PDB file of C-alpha atoms in Angstrom:
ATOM      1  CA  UNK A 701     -14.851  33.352  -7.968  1.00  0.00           C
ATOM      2  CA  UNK A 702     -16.789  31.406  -5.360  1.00  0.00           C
ATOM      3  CA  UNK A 703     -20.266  32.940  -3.970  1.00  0.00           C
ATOM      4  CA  UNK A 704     -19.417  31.972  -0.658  1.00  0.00           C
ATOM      5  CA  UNK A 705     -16.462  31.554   1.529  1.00  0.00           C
ATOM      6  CA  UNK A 706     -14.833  27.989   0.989  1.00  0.00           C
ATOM      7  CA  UNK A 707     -13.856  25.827   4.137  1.00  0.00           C
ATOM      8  CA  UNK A 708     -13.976  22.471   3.127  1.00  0.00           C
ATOM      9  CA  UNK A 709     -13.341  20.644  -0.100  1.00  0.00           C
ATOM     10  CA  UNK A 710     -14.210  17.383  -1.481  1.00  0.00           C
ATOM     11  CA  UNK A 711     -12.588  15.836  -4.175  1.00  0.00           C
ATOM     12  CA  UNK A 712     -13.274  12.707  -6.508  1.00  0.00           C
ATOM     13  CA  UNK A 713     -10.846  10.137  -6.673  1.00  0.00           C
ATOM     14  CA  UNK A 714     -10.611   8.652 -10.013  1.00  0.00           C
ATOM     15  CA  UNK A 715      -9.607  10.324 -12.992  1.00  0.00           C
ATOM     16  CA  UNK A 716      -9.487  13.785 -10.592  1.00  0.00           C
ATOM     17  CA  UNK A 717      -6.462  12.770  -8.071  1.00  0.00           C
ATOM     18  CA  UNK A 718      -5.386   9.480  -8.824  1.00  0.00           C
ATOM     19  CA  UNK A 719      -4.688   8.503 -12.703  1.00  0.00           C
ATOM     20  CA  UNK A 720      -7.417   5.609 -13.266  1.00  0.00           C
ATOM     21  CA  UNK A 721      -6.088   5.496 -17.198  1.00  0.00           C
ATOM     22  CA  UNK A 722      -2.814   4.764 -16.430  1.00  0.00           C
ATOM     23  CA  UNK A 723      -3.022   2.692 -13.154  1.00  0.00           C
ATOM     24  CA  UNK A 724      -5.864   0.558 -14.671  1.00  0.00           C
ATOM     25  CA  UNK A 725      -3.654  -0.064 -17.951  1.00  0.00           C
ATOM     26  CA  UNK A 726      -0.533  -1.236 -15.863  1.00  0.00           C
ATOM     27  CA  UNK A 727      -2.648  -3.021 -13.560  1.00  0.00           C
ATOM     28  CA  UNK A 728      -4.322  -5.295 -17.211  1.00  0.00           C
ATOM     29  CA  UNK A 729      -0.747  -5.151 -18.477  1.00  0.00           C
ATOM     30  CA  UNK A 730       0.349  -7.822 -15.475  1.00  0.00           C
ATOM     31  CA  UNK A 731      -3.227  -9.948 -15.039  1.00  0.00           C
ATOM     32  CA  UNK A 732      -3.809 -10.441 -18.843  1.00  0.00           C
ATOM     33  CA  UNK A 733      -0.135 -12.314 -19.038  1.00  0.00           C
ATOM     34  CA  UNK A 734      -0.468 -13.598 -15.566  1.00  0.00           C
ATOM     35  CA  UNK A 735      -3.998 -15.546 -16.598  1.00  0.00           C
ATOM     36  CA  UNK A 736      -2.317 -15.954 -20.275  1.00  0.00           C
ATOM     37  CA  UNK A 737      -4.573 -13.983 -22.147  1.00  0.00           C
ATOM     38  CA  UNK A 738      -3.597 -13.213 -25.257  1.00  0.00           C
ATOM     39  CA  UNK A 739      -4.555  -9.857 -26.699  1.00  0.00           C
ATOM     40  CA  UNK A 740      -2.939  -6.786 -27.881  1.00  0.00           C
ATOM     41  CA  UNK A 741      -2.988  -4.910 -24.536  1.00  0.00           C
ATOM     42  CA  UNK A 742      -3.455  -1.510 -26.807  1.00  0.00           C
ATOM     43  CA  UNK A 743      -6.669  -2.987 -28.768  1.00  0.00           C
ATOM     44  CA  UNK A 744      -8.014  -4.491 -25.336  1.00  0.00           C
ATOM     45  CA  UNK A 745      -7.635  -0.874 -23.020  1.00  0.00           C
ATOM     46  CA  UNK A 746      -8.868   0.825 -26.501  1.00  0.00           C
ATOM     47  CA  UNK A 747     -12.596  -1.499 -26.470  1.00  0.00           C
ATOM     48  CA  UNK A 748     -12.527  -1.392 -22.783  1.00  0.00           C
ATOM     49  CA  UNK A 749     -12.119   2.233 -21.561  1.00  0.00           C
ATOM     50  CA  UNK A 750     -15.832   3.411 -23.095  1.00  0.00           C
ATOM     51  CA  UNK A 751     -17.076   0.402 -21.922  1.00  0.00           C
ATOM     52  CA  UNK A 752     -15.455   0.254 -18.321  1.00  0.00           C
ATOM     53  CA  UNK A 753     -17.737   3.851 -18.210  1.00  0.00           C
ATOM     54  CA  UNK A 754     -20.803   2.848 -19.848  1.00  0.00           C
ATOM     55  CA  UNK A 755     -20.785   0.039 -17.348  1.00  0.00           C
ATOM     56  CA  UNK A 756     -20.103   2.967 -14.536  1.00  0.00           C
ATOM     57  CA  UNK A 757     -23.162   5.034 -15.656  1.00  0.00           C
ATOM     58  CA  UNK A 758     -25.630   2.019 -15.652  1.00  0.00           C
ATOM     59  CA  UNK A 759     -24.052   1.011 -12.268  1.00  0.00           C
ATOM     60  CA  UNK A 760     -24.278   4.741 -10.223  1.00  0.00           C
ATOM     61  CA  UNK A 761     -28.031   4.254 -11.740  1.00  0.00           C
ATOM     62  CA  UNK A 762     -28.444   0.736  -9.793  1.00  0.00           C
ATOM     63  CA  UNK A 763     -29.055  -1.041 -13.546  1.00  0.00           C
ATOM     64  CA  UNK A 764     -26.368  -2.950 -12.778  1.00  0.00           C
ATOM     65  CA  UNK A 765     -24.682  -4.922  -9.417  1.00  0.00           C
ATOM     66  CA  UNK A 766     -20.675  -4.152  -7.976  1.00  0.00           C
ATOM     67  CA  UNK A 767     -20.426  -7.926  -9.563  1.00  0.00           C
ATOM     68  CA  UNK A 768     -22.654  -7.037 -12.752  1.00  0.00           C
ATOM     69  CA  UNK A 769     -19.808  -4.336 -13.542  1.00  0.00           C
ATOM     70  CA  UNK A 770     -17.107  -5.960 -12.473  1.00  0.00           C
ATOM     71  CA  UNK A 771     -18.185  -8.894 -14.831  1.00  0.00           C
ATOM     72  CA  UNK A 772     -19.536  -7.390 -18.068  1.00  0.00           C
ATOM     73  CA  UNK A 773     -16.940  -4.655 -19.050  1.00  0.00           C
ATOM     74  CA  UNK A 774     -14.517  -7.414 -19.222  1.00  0.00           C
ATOM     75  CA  UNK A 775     -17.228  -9.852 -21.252  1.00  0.00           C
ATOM     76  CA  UNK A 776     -18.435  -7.392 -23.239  1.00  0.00           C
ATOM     77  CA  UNK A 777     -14.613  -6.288 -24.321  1.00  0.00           C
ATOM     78  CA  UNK A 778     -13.574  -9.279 -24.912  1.00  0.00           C
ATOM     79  CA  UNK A 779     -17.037 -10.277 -27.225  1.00  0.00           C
ATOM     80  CA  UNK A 780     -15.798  -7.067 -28.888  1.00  0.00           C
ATOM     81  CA  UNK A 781     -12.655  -8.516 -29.624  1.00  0.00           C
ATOM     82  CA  UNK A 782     -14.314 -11.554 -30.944  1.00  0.00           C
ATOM     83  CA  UNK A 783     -11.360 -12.831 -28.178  1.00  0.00           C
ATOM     84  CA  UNK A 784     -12.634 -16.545 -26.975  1.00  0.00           C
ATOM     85  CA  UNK A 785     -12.431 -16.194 -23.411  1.00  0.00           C
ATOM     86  CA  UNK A 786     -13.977 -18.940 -20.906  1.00  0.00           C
ATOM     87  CA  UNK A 787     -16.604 -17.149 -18.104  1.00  0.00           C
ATOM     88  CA  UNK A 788     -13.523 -18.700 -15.556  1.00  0.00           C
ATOM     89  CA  UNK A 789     -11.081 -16.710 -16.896  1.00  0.00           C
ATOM     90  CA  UNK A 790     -13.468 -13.390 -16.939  1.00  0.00           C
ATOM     91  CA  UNK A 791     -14.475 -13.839 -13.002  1.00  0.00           C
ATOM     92  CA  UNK A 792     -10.572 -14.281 -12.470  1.00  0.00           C
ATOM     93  CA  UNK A 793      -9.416 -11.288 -14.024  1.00  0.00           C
ATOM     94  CA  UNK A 794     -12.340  -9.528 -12.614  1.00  0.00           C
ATOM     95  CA  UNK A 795     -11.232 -10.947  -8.918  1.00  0.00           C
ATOM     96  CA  UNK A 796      -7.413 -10.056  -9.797  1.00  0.00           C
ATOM     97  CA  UNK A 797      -7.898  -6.719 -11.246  1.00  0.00           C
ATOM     98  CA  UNK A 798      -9.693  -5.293  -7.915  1.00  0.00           C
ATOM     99  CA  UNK A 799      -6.716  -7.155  -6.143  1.00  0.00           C
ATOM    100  CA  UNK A 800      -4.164  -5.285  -7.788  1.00  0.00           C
ATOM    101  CA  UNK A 801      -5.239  -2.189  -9.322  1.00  0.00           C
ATOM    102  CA  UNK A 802      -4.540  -0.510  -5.665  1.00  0.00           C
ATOM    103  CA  UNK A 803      -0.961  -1.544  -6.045  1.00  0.00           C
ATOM    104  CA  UNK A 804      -0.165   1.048  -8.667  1.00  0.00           C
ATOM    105  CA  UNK A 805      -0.004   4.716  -7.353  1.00  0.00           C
ATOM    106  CA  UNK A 806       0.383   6.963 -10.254  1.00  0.00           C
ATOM    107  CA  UNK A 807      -0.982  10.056  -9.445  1.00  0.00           C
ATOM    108  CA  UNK A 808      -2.651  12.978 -12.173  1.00  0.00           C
ATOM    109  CA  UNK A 809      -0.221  15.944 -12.779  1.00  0.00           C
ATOM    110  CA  UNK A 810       0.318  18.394  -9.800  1.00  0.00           C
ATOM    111  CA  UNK A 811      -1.789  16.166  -7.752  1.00  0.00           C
ATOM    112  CA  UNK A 812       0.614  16.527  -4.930  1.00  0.00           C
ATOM    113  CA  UNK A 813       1.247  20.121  -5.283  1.00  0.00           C
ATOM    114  CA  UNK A 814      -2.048  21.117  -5.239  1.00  0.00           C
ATOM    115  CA  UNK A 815      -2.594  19.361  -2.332  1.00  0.00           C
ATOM    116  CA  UNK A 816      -0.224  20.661  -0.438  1.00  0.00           C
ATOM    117  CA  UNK A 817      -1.349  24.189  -1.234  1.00  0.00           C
ATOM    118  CA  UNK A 818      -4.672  23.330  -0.318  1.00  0.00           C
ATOM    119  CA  UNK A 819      -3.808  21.082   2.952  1.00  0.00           C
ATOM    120  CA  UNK A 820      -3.087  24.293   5.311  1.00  0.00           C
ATOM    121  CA  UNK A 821      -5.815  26.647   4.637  1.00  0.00           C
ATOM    122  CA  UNK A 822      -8.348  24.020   3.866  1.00  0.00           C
ATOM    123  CA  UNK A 823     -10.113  21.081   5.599  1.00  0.00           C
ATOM    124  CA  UNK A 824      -9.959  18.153   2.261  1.00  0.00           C
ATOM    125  CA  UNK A 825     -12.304  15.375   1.861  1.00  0.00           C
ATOM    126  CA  UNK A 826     -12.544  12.523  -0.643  1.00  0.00           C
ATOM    127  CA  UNK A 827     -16.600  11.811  -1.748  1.00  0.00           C
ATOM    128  CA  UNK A 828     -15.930   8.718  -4.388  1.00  0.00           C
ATOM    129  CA  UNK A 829     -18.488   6.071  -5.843  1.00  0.00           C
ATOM    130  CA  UNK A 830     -15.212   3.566  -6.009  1.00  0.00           C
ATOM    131  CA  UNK A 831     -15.815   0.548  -3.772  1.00  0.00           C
ATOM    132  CA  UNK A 832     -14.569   0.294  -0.258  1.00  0.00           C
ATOM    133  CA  UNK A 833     -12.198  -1.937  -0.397  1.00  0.00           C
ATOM    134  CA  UNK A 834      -9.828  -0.535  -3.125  1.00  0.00           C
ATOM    135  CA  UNK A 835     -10.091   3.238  -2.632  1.00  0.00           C
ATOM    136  CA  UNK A 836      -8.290   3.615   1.138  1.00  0.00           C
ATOM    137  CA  UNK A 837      -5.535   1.607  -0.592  1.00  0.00           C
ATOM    138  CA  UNK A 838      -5.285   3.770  -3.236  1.00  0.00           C
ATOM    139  CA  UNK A 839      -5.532   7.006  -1.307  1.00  0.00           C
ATOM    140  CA  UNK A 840      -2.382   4.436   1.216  1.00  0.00           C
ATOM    141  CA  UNK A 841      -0.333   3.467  -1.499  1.00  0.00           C
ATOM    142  CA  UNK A 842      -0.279   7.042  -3.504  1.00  0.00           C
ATOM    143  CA  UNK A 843       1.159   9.051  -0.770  1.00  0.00           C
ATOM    144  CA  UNK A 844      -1.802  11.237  -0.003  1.00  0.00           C
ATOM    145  CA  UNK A 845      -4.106   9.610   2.031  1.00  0.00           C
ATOM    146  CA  UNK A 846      -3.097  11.766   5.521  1.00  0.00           C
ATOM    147  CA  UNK A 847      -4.297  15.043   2.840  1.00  0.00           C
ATOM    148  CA  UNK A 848      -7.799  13.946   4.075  1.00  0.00           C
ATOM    149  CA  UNK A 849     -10.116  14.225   7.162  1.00  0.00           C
ATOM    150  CA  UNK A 850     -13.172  12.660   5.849  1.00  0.00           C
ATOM    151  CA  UNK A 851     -13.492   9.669   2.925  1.00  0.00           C
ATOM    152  CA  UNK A 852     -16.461   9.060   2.040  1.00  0.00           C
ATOM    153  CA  UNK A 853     -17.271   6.306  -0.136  1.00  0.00           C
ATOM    154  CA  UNK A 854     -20.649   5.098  -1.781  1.00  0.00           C
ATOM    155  CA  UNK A 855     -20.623   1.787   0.072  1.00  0.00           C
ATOM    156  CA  UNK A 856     -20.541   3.442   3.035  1.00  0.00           C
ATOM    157  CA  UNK A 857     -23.428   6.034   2.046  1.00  0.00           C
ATOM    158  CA  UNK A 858     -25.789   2.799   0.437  1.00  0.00           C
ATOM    159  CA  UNK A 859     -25.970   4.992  -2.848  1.00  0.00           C
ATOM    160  CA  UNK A 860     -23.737   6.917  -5.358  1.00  0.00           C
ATOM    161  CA  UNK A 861     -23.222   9.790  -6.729  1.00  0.00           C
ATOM    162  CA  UNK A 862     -25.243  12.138  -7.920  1.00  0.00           C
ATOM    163  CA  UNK A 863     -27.396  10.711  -5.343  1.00  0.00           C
ATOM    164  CA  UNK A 864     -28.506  13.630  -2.388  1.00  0.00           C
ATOM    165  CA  UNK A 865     -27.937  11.394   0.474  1.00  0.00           C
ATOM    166  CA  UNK A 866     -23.805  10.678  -0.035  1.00  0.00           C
ATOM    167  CA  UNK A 867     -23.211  14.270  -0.304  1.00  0.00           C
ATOM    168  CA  UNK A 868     -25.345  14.837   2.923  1.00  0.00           C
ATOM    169  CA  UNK A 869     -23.699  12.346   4.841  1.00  0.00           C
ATOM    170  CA  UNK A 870     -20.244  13.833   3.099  1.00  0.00           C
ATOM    171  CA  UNK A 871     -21.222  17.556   4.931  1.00  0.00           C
ATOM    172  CA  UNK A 872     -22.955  16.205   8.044  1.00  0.00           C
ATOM    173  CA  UNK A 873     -19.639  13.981   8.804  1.00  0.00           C
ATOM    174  CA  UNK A 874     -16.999  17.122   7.701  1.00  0.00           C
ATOM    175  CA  UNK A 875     -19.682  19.407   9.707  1.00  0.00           C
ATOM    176  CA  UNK A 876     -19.763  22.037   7.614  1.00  0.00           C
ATOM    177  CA  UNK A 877     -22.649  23.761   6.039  1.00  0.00           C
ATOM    178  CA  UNK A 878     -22.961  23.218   1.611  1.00  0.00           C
ATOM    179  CA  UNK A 879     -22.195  26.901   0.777  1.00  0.00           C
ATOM    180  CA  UNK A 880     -18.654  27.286   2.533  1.00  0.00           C
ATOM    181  CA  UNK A 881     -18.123  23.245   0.644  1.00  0.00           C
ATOM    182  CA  UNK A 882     -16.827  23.157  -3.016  1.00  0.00           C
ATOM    183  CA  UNK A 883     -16.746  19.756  -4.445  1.00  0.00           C
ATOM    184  CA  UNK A 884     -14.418  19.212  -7.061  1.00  0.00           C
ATOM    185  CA  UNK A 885     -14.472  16.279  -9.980  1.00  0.00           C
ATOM    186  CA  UNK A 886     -14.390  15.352 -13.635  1.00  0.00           C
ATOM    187  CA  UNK A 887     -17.607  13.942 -13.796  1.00  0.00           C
ATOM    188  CA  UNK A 888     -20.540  16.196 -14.656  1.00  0.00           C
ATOM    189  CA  UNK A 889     -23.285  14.628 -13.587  1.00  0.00           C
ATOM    190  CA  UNK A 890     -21.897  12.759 -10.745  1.00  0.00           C
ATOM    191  CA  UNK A 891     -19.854  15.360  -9.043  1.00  0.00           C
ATOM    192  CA  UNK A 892     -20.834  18.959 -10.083  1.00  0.00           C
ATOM    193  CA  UNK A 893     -24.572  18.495 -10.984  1.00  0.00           C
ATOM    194  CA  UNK A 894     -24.792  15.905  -7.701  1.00  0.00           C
ATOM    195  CA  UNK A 895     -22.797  18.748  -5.579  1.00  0.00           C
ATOM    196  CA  UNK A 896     -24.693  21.617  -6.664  1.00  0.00           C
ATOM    197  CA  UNK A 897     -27.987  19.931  -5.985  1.00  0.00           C
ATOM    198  CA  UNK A 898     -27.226  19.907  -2.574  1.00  0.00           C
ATOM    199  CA  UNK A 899     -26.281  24.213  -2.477  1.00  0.00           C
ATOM    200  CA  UNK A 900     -22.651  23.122  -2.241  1.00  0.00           C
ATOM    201  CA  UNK A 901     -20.281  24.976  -5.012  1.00  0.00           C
ATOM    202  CA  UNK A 902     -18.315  23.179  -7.422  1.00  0.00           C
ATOM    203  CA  UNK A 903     -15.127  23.627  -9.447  1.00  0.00           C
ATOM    204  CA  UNK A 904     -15.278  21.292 -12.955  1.00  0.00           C
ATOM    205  CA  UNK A 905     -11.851  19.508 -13.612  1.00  0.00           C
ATOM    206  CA  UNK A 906     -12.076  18.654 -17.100  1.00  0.00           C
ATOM    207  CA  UNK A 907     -10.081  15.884 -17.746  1.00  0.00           C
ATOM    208  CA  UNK A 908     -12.322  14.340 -20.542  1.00  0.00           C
ATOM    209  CA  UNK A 909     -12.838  17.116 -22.521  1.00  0.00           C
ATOM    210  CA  UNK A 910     -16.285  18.022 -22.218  1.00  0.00           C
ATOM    211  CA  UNK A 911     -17.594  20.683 -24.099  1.00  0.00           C
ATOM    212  CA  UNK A 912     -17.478  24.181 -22.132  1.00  0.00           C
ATOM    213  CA  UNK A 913     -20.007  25.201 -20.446  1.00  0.00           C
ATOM    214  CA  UNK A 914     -21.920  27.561 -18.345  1.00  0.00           C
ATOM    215  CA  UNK A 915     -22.362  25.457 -15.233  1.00  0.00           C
ATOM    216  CA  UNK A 916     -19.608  25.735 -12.780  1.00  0.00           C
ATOM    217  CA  UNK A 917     -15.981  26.964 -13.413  1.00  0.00           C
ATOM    218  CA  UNK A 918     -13.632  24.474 -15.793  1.00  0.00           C
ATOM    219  CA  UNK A 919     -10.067  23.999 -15.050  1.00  0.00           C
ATOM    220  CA  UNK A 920      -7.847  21.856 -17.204  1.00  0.00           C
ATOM    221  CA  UNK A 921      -4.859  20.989 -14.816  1.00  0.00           C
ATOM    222  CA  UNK A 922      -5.325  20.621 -10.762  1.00  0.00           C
ATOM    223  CA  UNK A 923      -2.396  23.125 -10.612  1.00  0.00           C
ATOM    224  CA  UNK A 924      -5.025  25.731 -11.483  1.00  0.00           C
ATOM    225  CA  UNK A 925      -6.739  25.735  -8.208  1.00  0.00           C
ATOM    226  CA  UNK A 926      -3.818  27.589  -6.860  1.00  0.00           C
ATOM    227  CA  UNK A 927      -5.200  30.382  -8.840  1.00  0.00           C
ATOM    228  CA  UNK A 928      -8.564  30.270  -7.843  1.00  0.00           C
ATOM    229  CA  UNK A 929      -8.222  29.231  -4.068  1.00  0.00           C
TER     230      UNK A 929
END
């Protein structure tokens, strides 16, 4: 399968291990009624999801500021909506969204399975572009953050992935030369293409669908590793 022995591997976070979708909808579900905002949560996470990653890609290319982001998926969602919401209100849902998206710990299917599988025959890593400050509580409040000896976060590295330098710092702090690494994530450009640039190996866990391709191995469900590790 692999060209190379594996020894280490590095995971994604969001929308790999923990459920983003569903922990992000729960997490508007609460804000919007606690700041009184009143919009069909359905229509709102239905405008916001393609924007929330439009807003990602611009960011992981610097077009945009951590407060840019935070800001303008919610203002341009809301303009959308042709929903009259005051530039207040937008900063504090921004502000109370980070403060309590952590708090819900839904996990993706066979998350914790895999894992353990993985946790005695491997050495695991987390390599995420989410900021600092949320992702240890997510990786806390989920049950799984003792899976992992090194997380590595994009704050930390000063850039994001697909950038060279946060996988580097990702293998020089696990110690561990690229071809015994596999990286695995959902996002192609980010994680595999970022990963691979580097002579690490990758494993493609396709949880938005993308068209099949020639690249790396796809797997459909985390349970599948078990077959391939």
């Amino acid at each position: 399968m692999f060209d190379h022995e594996v020894t280490d591997v590095f995971f994604d976070l969001d929308h790999t291990l923990w459920d983003f979708e569903k922990n992000s909808a729960l997490t508007f579900a609460k804000i919007l009624v606690d700041n009184k905002v009143k919009v069909d949560l359905d229509g709102f996470l239905e405008i916001y999801a393609p924007i929330n990653l439009q807003m990602w890609a611009l960011y992981r290319e610097n077009a945009i500021s951590k407060s840019e982001l935070r800001y303008q998926r919610l203002k341009k969602t809301f303009d959308t909506l042709h929903a009259p919401v005051s530039d207040e209100v937008i900063h504090k849902l921004a502000h109370d969204y980070i403060l309590n998206l952590s708090s819900f710990t839904h996990l993706l299917p066979n998350t914790v399975e895999t894992l353990e599988y993985l946790f005695p025959k491997y050495r695991l890593h987390i390599i995420t572009n989410g900021f600092q400050e949320v992702q240890t509580k997510k990786l806390r409040g989920s049950g799984i953050h003792h899976y992992f000896q090194k997380i590595i976060d994009s704050e930390m590295a000063g850039v994001k992935k697909p950038h060279p330098h946060i996988f580097q710092m990702a293998l020089e702090m696990a110690s561990v030369d690229p071809k015994n690494s596999l990286m695995i994530g959902d996002n192609m450009e980010a994680d595999i293409l970022g990963a691979k640039a580097l002579g690490m190996q990758a494993l493609h866990y396709n949880f938005h669908g993308d068209d099949n391709h020639e690249v790396c191995t796809m797997i459909h469900d985390l349970i599948e590793i078990k077959n391939i590790l």
